[in-house]
């Protein structure tokens, strides 16, 4: 009951996932991102170990196809799984199990993987791809919000929508963006609102946090004078 996009920004190297579903808490269940490794969206009947085990393998430099092939080979529930991966180089791969609910499918290209199940039809994924491809000049978080909005407008989940998420990570282990709508009548609309709140009130603080290269951080530097 979900559509998602796992993506990498070629300009910044940022990695992220955007997703929407008819159930609560899509950000908790679907989206997994690790700096220096990649982004994974696991859905349909989710298996979080496809992300927890897959991201360290991506960090080793193995390709998404190689990683997912290995992990699915030892997953007895693979035919009800759907998963998309993109690594830090922008390589992508996706899988849709033979027993996921119609309409189900995926689309991959350099820099992203888009997947959905229980959708109205394949036009939902086509709309997500168009929105993402046509917004290359924007930052990754904005592109993911646009993709989620386009997917919902195109028909999205045939059971309606209830939760949405966008998470983006840069070169630090903590996310730059982690915007979640866990239960709303119009989750894409609420995601857009919260994206603005996060941009104006949260992102400036995140950019002042300590980093590996700057253990004090600009926020503490300003506080200490």
PDB file of N, CA and C in Angstrom, residues 3 7 19 28 30 32 40 54 74 76 88-89 92 103 105 118 135-136 142-143 157-158 166 174 186 191 204 206 208:
ATOM      1  N   UNK A   3       3.954   3.844  -2.233  1.00  0.00           N
ATOM      2  CA  UNK A   3       4.925   4.142  -3.275  1.00  0.00           C
ATOM      3  C   UNK A   3       6.085   4.903  -2.637  1.00  0.00           C
ATOM      4  N   UNK A   7      16.771   7.850  -3.630  1.00  0.00           N
ATOM      5  CA  UNK A   7      17.464   8.696  -4.604  1.00  0.00           C
ATOM      6  C   UNK A   7      18.765   9.268  -4.065  1.00  0.00           C
ATOM      7  N   UNK A  19       8.301   8.805   0.536  1.00  0.00           N
ATOM      8  CA  UNK A  19       7.318   7.724   0.456  1.00  0.00           C
ATOM      9  C   UNK A  19       5.960   8.183   0.958  1.00  0.00           C
ATOM     10  N   UNK A  28       8.798   5.269   9.494  1.00  0.00           N
ATOM     11  CA  UNK A  28       9.361   4.258  10.377  1.00  0.00           C
ATOM     12  C   UNK A  28       9.562   2.936   9.654  1.00  0.00           C
ATOM     13  N   UNK A  30       9.445   2.174   6.129  1.00  0.00           N
ATOM     14  CA  UNK A  30       9.908   2.073   4.738  1.00  0.00           C
ATOM     15  C   UNK A  30      11.280   2.683   4.518  1.00  0.00           C
ATOM     16  N   UNK A  32      15.062   4.066   4.867  1.00  0.00           N
ATOM     17  CA  UNK A  32      16.326   3.798   5.549  1.00  0.00           C
ATOM     18  C   UNK A  32      17.451   4.440   4.736  1.00  0.00           C
ATOM     19  N   UNK A  40      17.586   3.000   1.045  1.00  0.00           N
ATOM     20  CA  UNK A  40      16.783   1.803   0.806  1.00  0.00           C
ATOM     21  C   UNK A  40      15.341   2.089   1.186  1.00  0.00           C
ATOM     22  N   UNK A  54      21.686  -4.535   4.212  1.00  0.00           N
ATOM     23  CA  UNK A  54      22.087  -4.064   2.894  1.00  0.00           C
ATOM     24  C   UNK A  54      22.944  -2.817   2.919  1.00  0.00           C
ATOM     25  N   UNK A  74      18.285 -15.310   0.548  1.00  0.00           N
ATOM     26  CA  UNK A  74      18.110 -15.944   1.853  1.00  0.00           C
ATOM     27  C   UNK A  74      16.880 -15.427   2.602  1.00  0.00           C
ATOM     28  N   UNK A  76      13.015 -15.996   2.868  1.00  0.00           N
ATOM     29  CA  UNK A  76      11.934 -16.894   2.444  1.00  0.00           C
ATOM     30  C   UNK A  76      10.645 -16.157   2.089  1.00  0.00           C
ATOM     31  N   UNK A  88      25.873   5.256  -2.957  1.00  0.00           N
ATOM     32  CA  UNK A  88      26.513   6.576  -2.916  1.00  0.00           C
ATOM     33  C   UNK A  88      27.079   6.990  -4.263  1.00  0.00           C
ATOM     34  N   UNK A  89      27.198   6.051  -5.195  1.00  0.00           N
ATOM     35  CA  UNK A  89      27.632   6.373  -6.548  1.00  0.00           C
ATOM     36  C   UNK A  89      26.460   6.678  -7.477  1.00  0.00           C
ATOM     37  N   UNK A  92      21.506   2.079  -9.008  1.00  0.00           N
ATOM     38  CA  UNK A  92      20.204   1.741  -8.440  1.00  0.00           C
ATOM     39  C   UNK A  92      19.759   0.349  -8.866  1.00  0.00           C
ATOM     40  N   UNK A 103      -1.931  -2.796  -8.328  1.00  0.00           N
ATOM     41  CA  UNK A 103      -0.896  -2.761  -9.325  1.00  0.00           C
ATOM     42  C   UNK A 103       0.455  -2.606  -8.639  1.00  0.00           C
ATOM     43  N   UNK A 105       4.882  -2.507  -9.292  1.00  0.00           N
ATOM     44  CA  UNK A 105       5.989  -2.462 -10.236  1.00  0.00           C
ATOM     45  C   UNK A 105       7.035  -1.478  -9.780  1.00  0.00           C
ATOM     46  N   UNK A 118      -0.140  -1.957  -4.829  1.00  0.00           N
ATOM     47  CA  UNK A 118      -1.545  -1.615  -4.559  1.00  0.00           C
ATOM     48  C   UNK A 118      -1.883  -0.224  -5.082  1.00  0.00           C
ATOM     49  N   UNK A 135      13.033  18.298 -11.920  1.00  0.00           N
ATOM     50  CA  UNK A 135      13.373  19.245 -10.846  1.00  0.00           C
ATOM     51  C   UNK A 135      14.839  19.117 -10.440  1.00  0.00           C
ATOM     52  N   UNK A 136      15.689  18.819 -11.407  1.00  0.00           N
ATOM     53  CA  UNK A 136      17.092  18.525 -11.107  1.00  0.00           C
ATOM     54  C   UNK A 136      17.842  19.710 -10.508  1.00  0.00           C
ATOM     55  N   UNK A 142      13.462  18.850  -1.551  1.00  0.00           N
ATOM     56  CA  UNK A 142      12.372  19.448  -2.332  1.00  0.00           C
ATOM     57  C   UNK A 142      11.958  18.521  -3.467  1.00  0.00           C
ATOM     58  N   UNK A 143      12.910  17.908  -4.143  1.00  0.00           N
ATOM     59  CA  UNK A 143      12.587  16.992  -5.241  1.00  0.00           C
ATOM     60  C   UNK A 143      11.780  15.802  -4.738  1.00  0.00           C
ATOM     61  N   UNK A 157      -2.127   5.547  -3.945  1.00  0.00           N
ATOM     62  CA  UNK A 157      -2.616   4.318  -3.353  1.00  0.00           C
ATOM     63  C   UNK A 157      -4.113   4.196  -3.581  1.00  0.00           C
ATOM     64  N   UNK A 158      -4.564   3.051  -4.067  1.00  0.00           N
ATOM     65  CA  UNK A 158      -6.001   2.892  -4.360  1.00  0.00           C
ATOM     66  C   UNK A 158      -6.835   2.797  -3.086  1.00  0.00           C
ATOM     67  N   UNK A 166       9.808  12.218   4.115  1.00  0.00           N
ATOM     68  CA  UNK A 166      11.014  12.544   3.347  1.00  0.00           C
ATOM     69  C   UNK A 166      12.173  12.573   4.326  1.00  0.00           C
ATOM     70  N   UNK A 174      23.907  11.853  11.046  1.00  0.00           N
ATOM     71  CA  UNK A 174      22.545  12.285  11.344  1.00  0.00           C
ATOM     72  C   UNK A 174      21.910  12.907  10.091  1.00  0.00           C
ATOM     73  N   UNK A 186      -4.693  14.129   4.681  1.00  0.00           N
ATOM     74  CA  UNK A 186      -4.016  14.547   3.451  1.00  0.00           C
ATOM     75  C   UNK A 186      -2.509  14.597   3.710  1.00  0.00           C
ATOM     76  N   UNK A 191       2.841  17.000   4.468  1.00  0.00           N
ATOM     77  CA  UNK A 191       4.279  16.890   4.241  1.00  0.00           C
ATOM     78  C   UNK A 191       4.834  18.190   3.681  1.00  0.00           C
ATOM     79  N   UNK A 204      18.252  25.135   9.957  1.00  0.00           N
ATOM     80  CA  UNK A 204      19.350  26.005  10.408  1.00  0.00           C
ATOM     81  C   UNK A 204      20.064  25.453  11.642  1.00  0.00           C
ATOM     82  N   UNK A 206      20.262  22.209  12.481  1.00  0.00           N
ATOM     83  CA  UNK A 206      21.016  21.027  12.058  1.00  0.00           C
ATOM     84  C   UNK A 206      22.334  21.434  11.419  1.00  0.00           C
ATOM     85  N   UNK A 208      24.136  23.808  12.199  1.00  0.00           N
ATOM     86  CA  UNK A 208      25.061  24.318  13.214  1.00  0.00           C
ATOM     87  C   UNK A 208      25.525  23.232  14.187  1.00  0.00           C
TER      88      UNK A 208
END
